[in-house]
Coordinates of C-alpha atoms in Angstrom, one line a residue:
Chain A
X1 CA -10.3 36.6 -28.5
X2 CA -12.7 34.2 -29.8
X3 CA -15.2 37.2 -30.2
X4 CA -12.6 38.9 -32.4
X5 CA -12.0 36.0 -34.5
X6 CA -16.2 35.2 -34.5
X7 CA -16.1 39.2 -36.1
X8 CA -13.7 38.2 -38.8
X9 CA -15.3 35.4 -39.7
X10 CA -18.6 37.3 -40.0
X11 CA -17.3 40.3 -41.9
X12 CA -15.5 37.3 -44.2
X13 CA -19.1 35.3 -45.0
X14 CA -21.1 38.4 -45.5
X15 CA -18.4 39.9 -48.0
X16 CA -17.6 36.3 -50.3
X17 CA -19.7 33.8 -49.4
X18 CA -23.4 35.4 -48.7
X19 CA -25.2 35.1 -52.1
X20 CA -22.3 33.7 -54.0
X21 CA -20.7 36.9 -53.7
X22 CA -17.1 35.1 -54.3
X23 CA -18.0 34.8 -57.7
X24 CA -17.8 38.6 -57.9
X25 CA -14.3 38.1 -57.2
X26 CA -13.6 34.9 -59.7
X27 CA -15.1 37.5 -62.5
X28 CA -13.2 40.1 -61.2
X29 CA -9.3 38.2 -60.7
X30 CA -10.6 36.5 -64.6
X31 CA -10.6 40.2 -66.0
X32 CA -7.6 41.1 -64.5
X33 CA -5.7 38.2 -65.5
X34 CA -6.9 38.6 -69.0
X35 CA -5.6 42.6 -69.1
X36 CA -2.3 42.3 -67.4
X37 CA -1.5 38.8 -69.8
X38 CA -2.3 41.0 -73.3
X39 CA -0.3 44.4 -72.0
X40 CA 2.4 42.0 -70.9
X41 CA 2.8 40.4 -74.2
X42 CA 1.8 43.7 -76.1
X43 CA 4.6 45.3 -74.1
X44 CA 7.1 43.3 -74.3
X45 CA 6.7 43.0 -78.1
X46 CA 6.8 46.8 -78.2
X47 CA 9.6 47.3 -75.9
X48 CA 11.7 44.9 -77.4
X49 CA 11.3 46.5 -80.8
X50 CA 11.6 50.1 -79.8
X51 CA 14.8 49.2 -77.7
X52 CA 16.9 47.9 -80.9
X53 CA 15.5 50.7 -82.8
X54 CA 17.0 53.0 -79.6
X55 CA 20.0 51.0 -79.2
X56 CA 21.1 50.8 -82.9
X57 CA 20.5 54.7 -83.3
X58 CA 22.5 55.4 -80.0
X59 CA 25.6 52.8 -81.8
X60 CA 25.0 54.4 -85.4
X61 CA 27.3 57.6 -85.6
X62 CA 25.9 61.5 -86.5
X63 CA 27.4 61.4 -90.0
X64 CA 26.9 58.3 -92.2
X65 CA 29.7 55.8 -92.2
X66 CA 31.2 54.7 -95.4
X67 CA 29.9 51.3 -96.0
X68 CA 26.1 51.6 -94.9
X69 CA 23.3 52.1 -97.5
X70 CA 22.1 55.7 -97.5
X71 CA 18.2 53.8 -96.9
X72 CA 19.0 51.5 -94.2
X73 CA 20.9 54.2 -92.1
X74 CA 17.5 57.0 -92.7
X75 CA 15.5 54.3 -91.8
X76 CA 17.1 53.9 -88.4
X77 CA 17.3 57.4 -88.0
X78 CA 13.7 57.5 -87.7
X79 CA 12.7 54.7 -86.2
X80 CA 15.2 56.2 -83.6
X81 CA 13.6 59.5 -83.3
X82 CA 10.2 57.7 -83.5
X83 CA 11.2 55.3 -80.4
X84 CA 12.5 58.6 -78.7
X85 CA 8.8 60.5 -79.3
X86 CA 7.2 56.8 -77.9
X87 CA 8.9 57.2 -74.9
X88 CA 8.6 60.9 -74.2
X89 CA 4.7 60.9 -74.7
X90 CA 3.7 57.9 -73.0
X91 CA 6.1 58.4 -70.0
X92 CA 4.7 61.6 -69.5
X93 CA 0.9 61.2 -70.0
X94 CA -1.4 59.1 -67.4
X95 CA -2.3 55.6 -67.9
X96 CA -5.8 56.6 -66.9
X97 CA -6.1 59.5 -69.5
X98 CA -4.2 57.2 -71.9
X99 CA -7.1 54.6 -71.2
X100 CA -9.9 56.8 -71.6
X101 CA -8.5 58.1 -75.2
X102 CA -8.3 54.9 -76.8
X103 CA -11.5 53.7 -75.3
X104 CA -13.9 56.5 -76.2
X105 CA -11.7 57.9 -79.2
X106 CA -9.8 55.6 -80.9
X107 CA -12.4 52.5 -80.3
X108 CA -15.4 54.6 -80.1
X109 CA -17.4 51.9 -82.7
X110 CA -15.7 49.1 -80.9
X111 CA -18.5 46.9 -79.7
X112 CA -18.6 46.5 -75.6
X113 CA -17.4 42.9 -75.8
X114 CA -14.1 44.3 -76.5
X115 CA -13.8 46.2 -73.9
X116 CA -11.1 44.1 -72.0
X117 CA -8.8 44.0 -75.1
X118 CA -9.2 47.5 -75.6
X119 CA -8.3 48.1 -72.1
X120 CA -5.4 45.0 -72.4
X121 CA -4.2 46.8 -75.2
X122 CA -4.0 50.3 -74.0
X123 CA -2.0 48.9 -70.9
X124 CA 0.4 47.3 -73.1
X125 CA 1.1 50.6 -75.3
X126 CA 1.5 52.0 -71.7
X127 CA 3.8 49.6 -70.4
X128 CA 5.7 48.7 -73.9
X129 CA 7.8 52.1 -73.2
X130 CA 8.9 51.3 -70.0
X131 CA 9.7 47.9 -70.9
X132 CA 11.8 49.7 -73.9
X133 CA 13.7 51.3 -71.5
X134 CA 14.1 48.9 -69.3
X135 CA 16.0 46.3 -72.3
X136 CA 18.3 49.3 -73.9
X137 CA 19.7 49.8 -70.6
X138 CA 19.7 45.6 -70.0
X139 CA 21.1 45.6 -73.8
X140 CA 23.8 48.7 -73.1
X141 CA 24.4 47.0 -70.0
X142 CA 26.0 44.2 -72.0
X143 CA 30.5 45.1 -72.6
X144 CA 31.1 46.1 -76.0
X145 CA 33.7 43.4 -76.1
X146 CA 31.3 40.9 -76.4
X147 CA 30.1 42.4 -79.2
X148 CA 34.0 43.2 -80.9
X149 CA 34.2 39.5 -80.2
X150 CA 31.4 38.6 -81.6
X151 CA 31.8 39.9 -85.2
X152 CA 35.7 39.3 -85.1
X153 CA 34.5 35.7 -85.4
X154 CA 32.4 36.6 -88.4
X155 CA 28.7 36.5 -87.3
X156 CA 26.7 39.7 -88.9
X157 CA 25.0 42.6 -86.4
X158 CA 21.6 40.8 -86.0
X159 CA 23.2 37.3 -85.3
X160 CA 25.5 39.1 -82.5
X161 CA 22.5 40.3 -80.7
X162 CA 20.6 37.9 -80.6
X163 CA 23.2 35.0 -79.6
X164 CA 25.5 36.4 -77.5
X165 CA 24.3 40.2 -76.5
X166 CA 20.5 39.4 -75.5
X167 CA 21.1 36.1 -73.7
X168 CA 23.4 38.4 -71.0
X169 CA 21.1 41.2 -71.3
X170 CA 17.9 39.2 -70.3
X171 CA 20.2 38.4 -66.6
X172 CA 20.4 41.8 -66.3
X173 CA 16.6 43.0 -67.7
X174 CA 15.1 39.9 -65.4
X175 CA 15.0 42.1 -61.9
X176 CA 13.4 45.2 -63.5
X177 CA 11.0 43.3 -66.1
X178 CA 9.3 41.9 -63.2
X179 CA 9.0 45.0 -61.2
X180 CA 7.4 46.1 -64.7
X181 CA 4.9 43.2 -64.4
X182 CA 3.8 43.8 -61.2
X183 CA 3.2 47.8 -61.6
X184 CA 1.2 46.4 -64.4
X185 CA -0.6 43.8 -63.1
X186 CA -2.2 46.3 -60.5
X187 CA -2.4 49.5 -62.9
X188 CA -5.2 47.4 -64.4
X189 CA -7.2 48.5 -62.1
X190 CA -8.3 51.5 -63.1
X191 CA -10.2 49.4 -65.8
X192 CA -13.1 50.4 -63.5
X193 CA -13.2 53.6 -65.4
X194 CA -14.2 52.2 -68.5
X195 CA -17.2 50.0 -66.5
X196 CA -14.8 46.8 -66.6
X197 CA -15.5 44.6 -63.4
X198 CA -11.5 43.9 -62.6
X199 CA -10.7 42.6 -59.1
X200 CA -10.6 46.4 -57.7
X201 CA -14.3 46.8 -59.2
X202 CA -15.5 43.8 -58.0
X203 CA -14.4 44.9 -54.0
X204 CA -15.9 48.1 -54.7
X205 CA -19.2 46.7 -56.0
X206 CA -19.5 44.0 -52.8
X207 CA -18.6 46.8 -50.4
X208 CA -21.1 49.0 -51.6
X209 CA -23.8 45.8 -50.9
X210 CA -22.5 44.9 -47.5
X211 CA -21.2 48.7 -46.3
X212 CA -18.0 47.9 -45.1
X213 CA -13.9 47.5 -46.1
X214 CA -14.1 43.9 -46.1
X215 CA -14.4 43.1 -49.7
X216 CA -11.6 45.4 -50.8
X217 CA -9.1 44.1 -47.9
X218 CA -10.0 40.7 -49.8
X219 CA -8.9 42.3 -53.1
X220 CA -6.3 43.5 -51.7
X221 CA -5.3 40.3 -50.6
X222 CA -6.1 38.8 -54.3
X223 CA -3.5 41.2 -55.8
X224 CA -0.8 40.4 -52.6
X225 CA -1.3 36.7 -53.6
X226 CA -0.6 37.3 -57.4
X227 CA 2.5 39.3 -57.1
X228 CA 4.2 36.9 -54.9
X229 CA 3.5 34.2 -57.2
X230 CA 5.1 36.7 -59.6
X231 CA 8.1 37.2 -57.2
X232 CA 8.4 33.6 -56.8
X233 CA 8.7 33.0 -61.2
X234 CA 10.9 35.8 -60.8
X235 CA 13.6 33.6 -58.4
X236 CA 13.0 30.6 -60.2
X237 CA 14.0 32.1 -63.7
X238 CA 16.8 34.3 -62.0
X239 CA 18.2 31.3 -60.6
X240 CA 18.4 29.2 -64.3
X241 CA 20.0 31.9 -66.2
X242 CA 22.3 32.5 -63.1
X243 CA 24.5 29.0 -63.8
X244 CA 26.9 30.7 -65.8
X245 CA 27.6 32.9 -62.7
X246 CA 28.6 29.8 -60.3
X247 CA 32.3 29.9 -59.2
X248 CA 34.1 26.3 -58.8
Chain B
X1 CA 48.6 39.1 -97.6
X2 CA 47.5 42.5 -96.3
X3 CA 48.1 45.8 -98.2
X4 CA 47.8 49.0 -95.9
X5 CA 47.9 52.1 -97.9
X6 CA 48.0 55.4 -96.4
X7 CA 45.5 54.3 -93.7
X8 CA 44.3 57.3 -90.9
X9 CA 42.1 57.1 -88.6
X10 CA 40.9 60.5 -86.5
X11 CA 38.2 60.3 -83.4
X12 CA 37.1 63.6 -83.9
X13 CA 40.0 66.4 -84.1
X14 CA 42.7 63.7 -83.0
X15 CA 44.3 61.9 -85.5
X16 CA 45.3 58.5 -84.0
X17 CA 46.6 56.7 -87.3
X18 CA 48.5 59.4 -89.9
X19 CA 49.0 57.7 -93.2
X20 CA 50.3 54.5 -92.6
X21 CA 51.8 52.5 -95.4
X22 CA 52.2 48.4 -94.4
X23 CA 52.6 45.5 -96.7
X24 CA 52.6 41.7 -94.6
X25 CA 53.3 39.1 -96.5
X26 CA 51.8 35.2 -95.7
X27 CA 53.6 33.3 -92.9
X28 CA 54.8 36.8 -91.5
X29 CA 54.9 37.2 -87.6
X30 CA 54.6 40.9 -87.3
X31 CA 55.0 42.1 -83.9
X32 CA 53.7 46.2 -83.4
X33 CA 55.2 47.8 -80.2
X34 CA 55.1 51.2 -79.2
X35 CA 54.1 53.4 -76.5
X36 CA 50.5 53.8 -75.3
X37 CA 48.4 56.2 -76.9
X38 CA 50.9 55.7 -80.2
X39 CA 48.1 53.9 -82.6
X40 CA 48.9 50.1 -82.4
X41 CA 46.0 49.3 -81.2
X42 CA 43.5 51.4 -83.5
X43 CA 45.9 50.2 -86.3
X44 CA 45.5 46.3 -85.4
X45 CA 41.9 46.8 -85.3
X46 CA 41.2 48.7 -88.3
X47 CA 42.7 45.4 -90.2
X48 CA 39.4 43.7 -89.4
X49 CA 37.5 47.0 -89.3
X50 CA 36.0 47.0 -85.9
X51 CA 37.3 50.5 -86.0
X52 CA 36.3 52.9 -89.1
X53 CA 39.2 54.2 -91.0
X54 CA 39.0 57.7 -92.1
X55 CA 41.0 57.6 -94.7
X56 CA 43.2 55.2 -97.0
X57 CA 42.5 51.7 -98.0
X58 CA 43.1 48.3 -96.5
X59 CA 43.6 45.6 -98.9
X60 CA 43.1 41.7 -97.7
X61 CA 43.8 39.3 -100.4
X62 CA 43.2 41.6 -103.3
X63 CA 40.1 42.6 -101.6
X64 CA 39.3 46.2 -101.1
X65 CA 38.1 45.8 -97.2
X66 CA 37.3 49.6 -96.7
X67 CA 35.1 49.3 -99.9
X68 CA 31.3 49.9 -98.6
X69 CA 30.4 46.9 -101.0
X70 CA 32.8 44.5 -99.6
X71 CA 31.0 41.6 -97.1
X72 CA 33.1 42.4 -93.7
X73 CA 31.3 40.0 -92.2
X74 CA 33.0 37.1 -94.7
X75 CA 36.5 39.0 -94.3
X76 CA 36.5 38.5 -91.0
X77 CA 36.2 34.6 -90.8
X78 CA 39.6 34.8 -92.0
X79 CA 41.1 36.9 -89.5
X80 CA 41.1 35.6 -86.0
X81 CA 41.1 38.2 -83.5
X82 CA 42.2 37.8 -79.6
X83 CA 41.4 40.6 -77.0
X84 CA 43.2 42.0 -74.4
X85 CA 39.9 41.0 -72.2
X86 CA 39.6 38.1 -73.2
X87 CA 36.2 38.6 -74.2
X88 CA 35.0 35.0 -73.8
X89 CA 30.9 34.6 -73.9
X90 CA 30.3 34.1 -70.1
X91 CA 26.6 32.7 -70.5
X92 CA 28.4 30.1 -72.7
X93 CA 30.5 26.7 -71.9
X94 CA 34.2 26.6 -73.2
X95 CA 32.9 24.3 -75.9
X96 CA 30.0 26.4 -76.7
X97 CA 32.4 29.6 -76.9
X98 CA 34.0 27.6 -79.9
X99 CA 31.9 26.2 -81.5
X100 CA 29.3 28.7 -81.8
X101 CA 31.0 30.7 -84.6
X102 CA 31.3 27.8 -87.0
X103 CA 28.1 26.0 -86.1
X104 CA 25.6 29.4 -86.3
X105 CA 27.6 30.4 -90.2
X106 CA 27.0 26.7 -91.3
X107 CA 30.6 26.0 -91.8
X108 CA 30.0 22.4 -90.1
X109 CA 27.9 20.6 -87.7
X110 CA 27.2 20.9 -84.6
X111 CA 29.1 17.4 -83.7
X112 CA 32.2 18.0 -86.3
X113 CA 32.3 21.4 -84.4
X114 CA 32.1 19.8 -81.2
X115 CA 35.0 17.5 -82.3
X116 CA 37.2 20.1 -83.5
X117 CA 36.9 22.3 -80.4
X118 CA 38.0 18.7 -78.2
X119 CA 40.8 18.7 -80.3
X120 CA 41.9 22.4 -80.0
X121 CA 41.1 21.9 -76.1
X122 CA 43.5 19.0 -76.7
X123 CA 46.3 21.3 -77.9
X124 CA 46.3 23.8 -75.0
X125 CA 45.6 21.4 -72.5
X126 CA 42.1 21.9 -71.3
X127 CA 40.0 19.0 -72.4
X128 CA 38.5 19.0 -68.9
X129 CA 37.3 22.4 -69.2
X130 CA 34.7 21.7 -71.9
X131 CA 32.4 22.1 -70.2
X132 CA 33.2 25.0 -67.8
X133 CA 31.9 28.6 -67.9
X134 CA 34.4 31.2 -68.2
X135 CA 34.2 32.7 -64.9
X136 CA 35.0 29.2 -63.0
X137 CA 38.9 29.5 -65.0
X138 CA 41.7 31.9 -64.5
X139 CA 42.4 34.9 -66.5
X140 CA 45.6 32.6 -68.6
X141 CA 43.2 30.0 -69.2
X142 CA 40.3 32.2 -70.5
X143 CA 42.8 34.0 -72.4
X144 CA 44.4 30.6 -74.1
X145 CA 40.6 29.1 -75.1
X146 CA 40.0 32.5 -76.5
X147 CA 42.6 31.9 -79.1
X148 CA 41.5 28.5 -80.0
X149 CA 37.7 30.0 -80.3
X150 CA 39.4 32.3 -83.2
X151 CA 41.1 29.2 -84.1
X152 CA 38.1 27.1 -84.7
X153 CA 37.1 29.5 -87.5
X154 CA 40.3 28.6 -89.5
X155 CA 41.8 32.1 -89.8
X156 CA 44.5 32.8 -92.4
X157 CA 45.6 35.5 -90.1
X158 CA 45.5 35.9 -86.3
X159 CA 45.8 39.7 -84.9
X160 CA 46.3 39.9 -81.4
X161 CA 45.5 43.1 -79.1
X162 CA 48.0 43.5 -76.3
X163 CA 46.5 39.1 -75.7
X164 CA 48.7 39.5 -71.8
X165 CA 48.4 42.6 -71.0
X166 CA 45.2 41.8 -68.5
X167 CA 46.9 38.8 -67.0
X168 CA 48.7 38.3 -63.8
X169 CA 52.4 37.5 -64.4
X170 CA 52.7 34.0 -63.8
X171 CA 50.1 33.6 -66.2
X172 CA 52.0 35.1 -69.1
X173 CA 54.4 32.5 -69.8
X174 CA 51.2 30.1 -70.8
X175 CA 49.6 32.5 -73.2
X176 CA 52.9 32.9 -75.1
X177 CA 53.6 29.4 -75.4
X178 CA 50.8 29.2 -77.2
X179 CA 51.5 31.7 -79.8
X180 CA 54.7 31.0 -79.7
X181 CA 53.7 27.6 -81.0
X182 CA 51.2 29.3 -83.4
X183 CA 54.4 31.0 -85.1
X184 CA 55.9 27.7 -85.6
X185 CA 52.9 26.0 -87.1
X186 CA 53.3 29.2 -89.8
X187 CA 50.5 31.1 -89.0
X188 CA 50.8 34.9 -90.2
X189 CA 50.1 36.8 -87.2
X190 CA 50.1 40.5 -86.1
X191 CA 50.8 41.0 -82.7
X192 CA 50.7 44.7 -80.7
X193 CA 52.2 43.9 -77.4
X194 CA 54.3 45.2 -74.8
X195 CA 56.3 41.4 -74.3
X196 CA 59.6 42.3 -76.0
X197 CA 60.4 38.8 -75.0
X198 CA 58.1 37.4 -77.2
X199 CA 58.9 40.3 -79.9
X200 CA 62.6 39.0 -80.1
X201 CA 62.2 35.2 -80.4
X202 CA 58.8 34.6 -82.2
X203 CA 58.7 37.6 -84.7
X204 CA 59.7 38.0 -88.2
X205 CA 59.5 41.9 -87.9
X206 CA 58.8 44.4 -85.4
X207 CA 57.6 47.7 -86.1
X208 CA 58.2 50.3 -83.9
X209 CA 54.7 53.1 -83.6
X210 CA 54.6 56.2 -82.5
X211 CA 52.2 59.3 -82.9
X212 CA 50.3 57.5 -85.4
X213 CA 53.1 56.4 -87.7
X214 CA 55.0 53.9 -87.9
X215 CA 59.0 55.2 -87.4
X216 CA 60.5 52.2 -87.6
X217 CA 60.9 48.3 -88.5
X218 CA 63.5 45.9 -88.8
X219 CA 63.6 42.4 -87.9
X220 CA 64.0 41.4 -84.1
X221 CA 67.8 41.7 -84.1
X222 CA 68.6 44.8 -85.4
X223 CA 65.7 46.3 -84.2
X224 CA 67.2 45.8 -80.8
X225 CA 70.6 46.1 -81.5
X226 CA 70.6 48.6 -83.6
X227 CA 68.0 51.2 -83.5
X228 CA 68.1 53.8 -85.7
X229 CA 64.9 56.9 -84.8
X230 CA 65.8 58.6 -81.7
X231 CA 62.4 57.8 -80.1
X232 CA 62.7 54.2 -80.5
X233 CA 65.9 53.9 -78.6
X234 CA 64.6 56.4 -76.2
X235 CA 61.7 53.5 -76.2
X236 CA 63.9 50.7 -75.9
X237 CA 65.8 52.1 -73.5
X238 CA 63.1 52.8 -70.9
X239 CA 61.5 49.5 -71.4
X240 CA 64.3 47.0 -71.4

């Protein structure tokens, strides 16, 4: 028993604390960190937008209502179809070949400092059309009596949405955002591609110093750690917006 | 008050609403019964345009409300609506519910808003509630603040769609009161609702739909008394 535990111990020192090798790690969660917080925001600023232009093309009818300016209604149209062609292409392209595109295509010139927002960025394209999908259906999911009652009390399309459709859609978006983050939060680690050190990298390159598992079970753990901290936001927020739900 | 003129409405191939031709006056209490699937409710809520017409004009206090330049939005302030779901905000308080019309058009403040609602709480009994969220009252309750929310925007007219339909029976009786009390205070009101009840003691006129016209009207007593188009006393006779 104690020999096993002595083992662990060893395989622990000579993979984080020999030669400051933790710092490896510290680097590595940093980079991480960084990527997953710019996709997140990037993809939730996409994803929201895309979803109203999804949502009000799925509410607009085929033929063009008497009473709607012949601009506004073309203009949803194709910000419709464009949200539509969003979706489609990166749904069904890899995040990896997505990645490697914008890193040695689009940002060819881009000096290597900006590596991590390049790869932040390319996430959050990535992850902005799931995230669309994931607030139309939160928005849809919302009875269109809330929003007859809505304008029957006078307040205009955008006013609607915002004060009474979106606060009940976000109860219903919560759940499936954060599975969202989470993917996200450990698709970044194929950052290793573009010669990022993100926490993956950073196991990789200690393992291949000390030739063993060790430093990618620690990883492993890193990421564990993260998304139940995640989970645990998750809870907390579900359990705010839930007051409306309480019974007497 | 409200000029309907040769008003349809068709979802596709089926023509729901098939010229109709209404005039009501201020002060009027205009109940619409009919059977289902006969166009009440499309009519009722192509007065305030949350359906489309397809054809004809609507005419709200000499404005043209099917006219693509007309501002719905400011039509509507004036027409108080009430749904057969009640259709209360359920992330909202009761007080919230009512005041968040007035308060988010900047028609008043949020405290002269707040003391308005108290006072239209007042009126139906439910001061305590203020601060409740839908889901903690009963269907009769929901329904009652629902009015008062349309209330709070000081409607000229109130249009109600089938407002008991969704209730449990020994809630009925509290939802009518409240209209009933409504008709006295000499609100002009369009109700579509199955309560013939109601139809004979609060209403200045019924009107009698069917297949997307309107067959008949008369005022309460001779409408049931006397009914003249076979399918209304067919109607009547099946229903009372």
């Amino acid at each position: 028993m104690m020999k096993f535990l002595y083992g662990i111990w060893d395989a622990f020192y000579y993979s984080f604390l020999e030669a400051d090798r933790w710092k490896f790690y510290l680097v590595g969660l940093k980079n991480t960190l960084f990527m997953a917080g710019v996709a997140c925001v990037i993809g939730v600023a996409i994803g929201m937008v895309l979803a109203i232009l999804k949502v009000s093309i799925q509410a607009s009818p085929a033929v063009r209502p008497r009473g709607t300016s012949f601009l506004g209604w073309w203009l949803i149209r194709l910000g419709g179809w464009f949200a539509n062609l969003y979706t489609t292409v990166i749904r069904g392209t890899p995040v990896l070949v997505q990645l490697l595109i914008l890193y040695f295509g689009v940002f060819k010139t881009a000096p290597k400092e900006y590596a991590l927002l390049v790869a932040g960025l390319s996430f959050g394209i990535n992850s902005g059309a799931y995230v669309c999908e994931i607030i139309r259906a939160g928005i849809q999911s919302v009875e269109k009596g809330q929003t007859e009652a809505g304008r029957s009390l006078g307040l205009n399309s955008r006013q609607t949405m915002r004060l009474v459709v979106l606060p009940q859609a976000i109860k219903n978006i919560l759940p499936t955002l954060f599975n969202e983050f989470i993917t996200l939060l450990k698709e970044t680690s194929v950052a290793g591609y573009i010669a990022l050190t993100d926490l993956t990298r950073a196991g990789d390159v200690v393992r291949s110093r000390v030739w063993n598992i060790t430093p990618l079970i620690i990883s492993g753990l890193i990421y564990l750690i993260l998304v139940i901290l995640l989970t645990k936001l998750q809870g907390v927020l579900e359990r705010r917006l839930g007051a409306s739900d309480r019974r007497l | 008050m409200i000029d309907v003129c040769n008003l349809s409405k068709a979802f596709g191939n089926h023509l729901v609403l098939d010229g109709i031709n209404e005039r009501i006056e201020k002060g009027e209490k205009v109940v619409v019964v009919g059977p289902s699937g006969s166009g009440k409710s499309t009519f009722l809520r192509c007065l305030n345009l949350l359906e489309q017409p397809t054809g004809g004009e609507i005419i709200f206090e000499g404005q043209n409300i099917t006219d693509p330049k007309t501002n719905i939005n400011l039509l509507r302030r004036k027409m108080g609506m009430v749904f057969q779901q009640f259709n209360l905000f359920p992330h909202l308080s009761v007080k919230k519910n009512i005041t968040l019309a007035p308060v988010t058009l900047g028609l008043c403040s949020q405290r002269e808003a707040d003391e308005k609602a108290m006072t239209l709480l007042e009126r139906i009994s439910l001061v305590d509630k203020a601060e409740a969220y839908p889901r903690q009252l009963s269907g009769g309750q929901q329904q009652r603040i629902a009015i008062v929310r349309a209330l709070a925007m000081n409607p000229e007219v109130m249009l109600f769609d089938e407002p008991t339909s969704a209730l449990d029976p020994e809630m009925v009786g509290e939802v009518l009161e409240v209209m009933r009390e409504l008709a006295r205070d000499g609100m002009t009101m369009v109700v579509v609702t199955h309560e013939m009840g109601f139809a004979r003691e609060a209403a200045t006129r019924v009107l009698f739909m069917d297949e997307g016209q309107i067959k008949e009207q008369a005022p309460p007593d001779q409408f049931f008394s006397s009914p003249q188009h076979p399918r209304l006393k067919e109607f009547l006779h099946k229903v009372l």
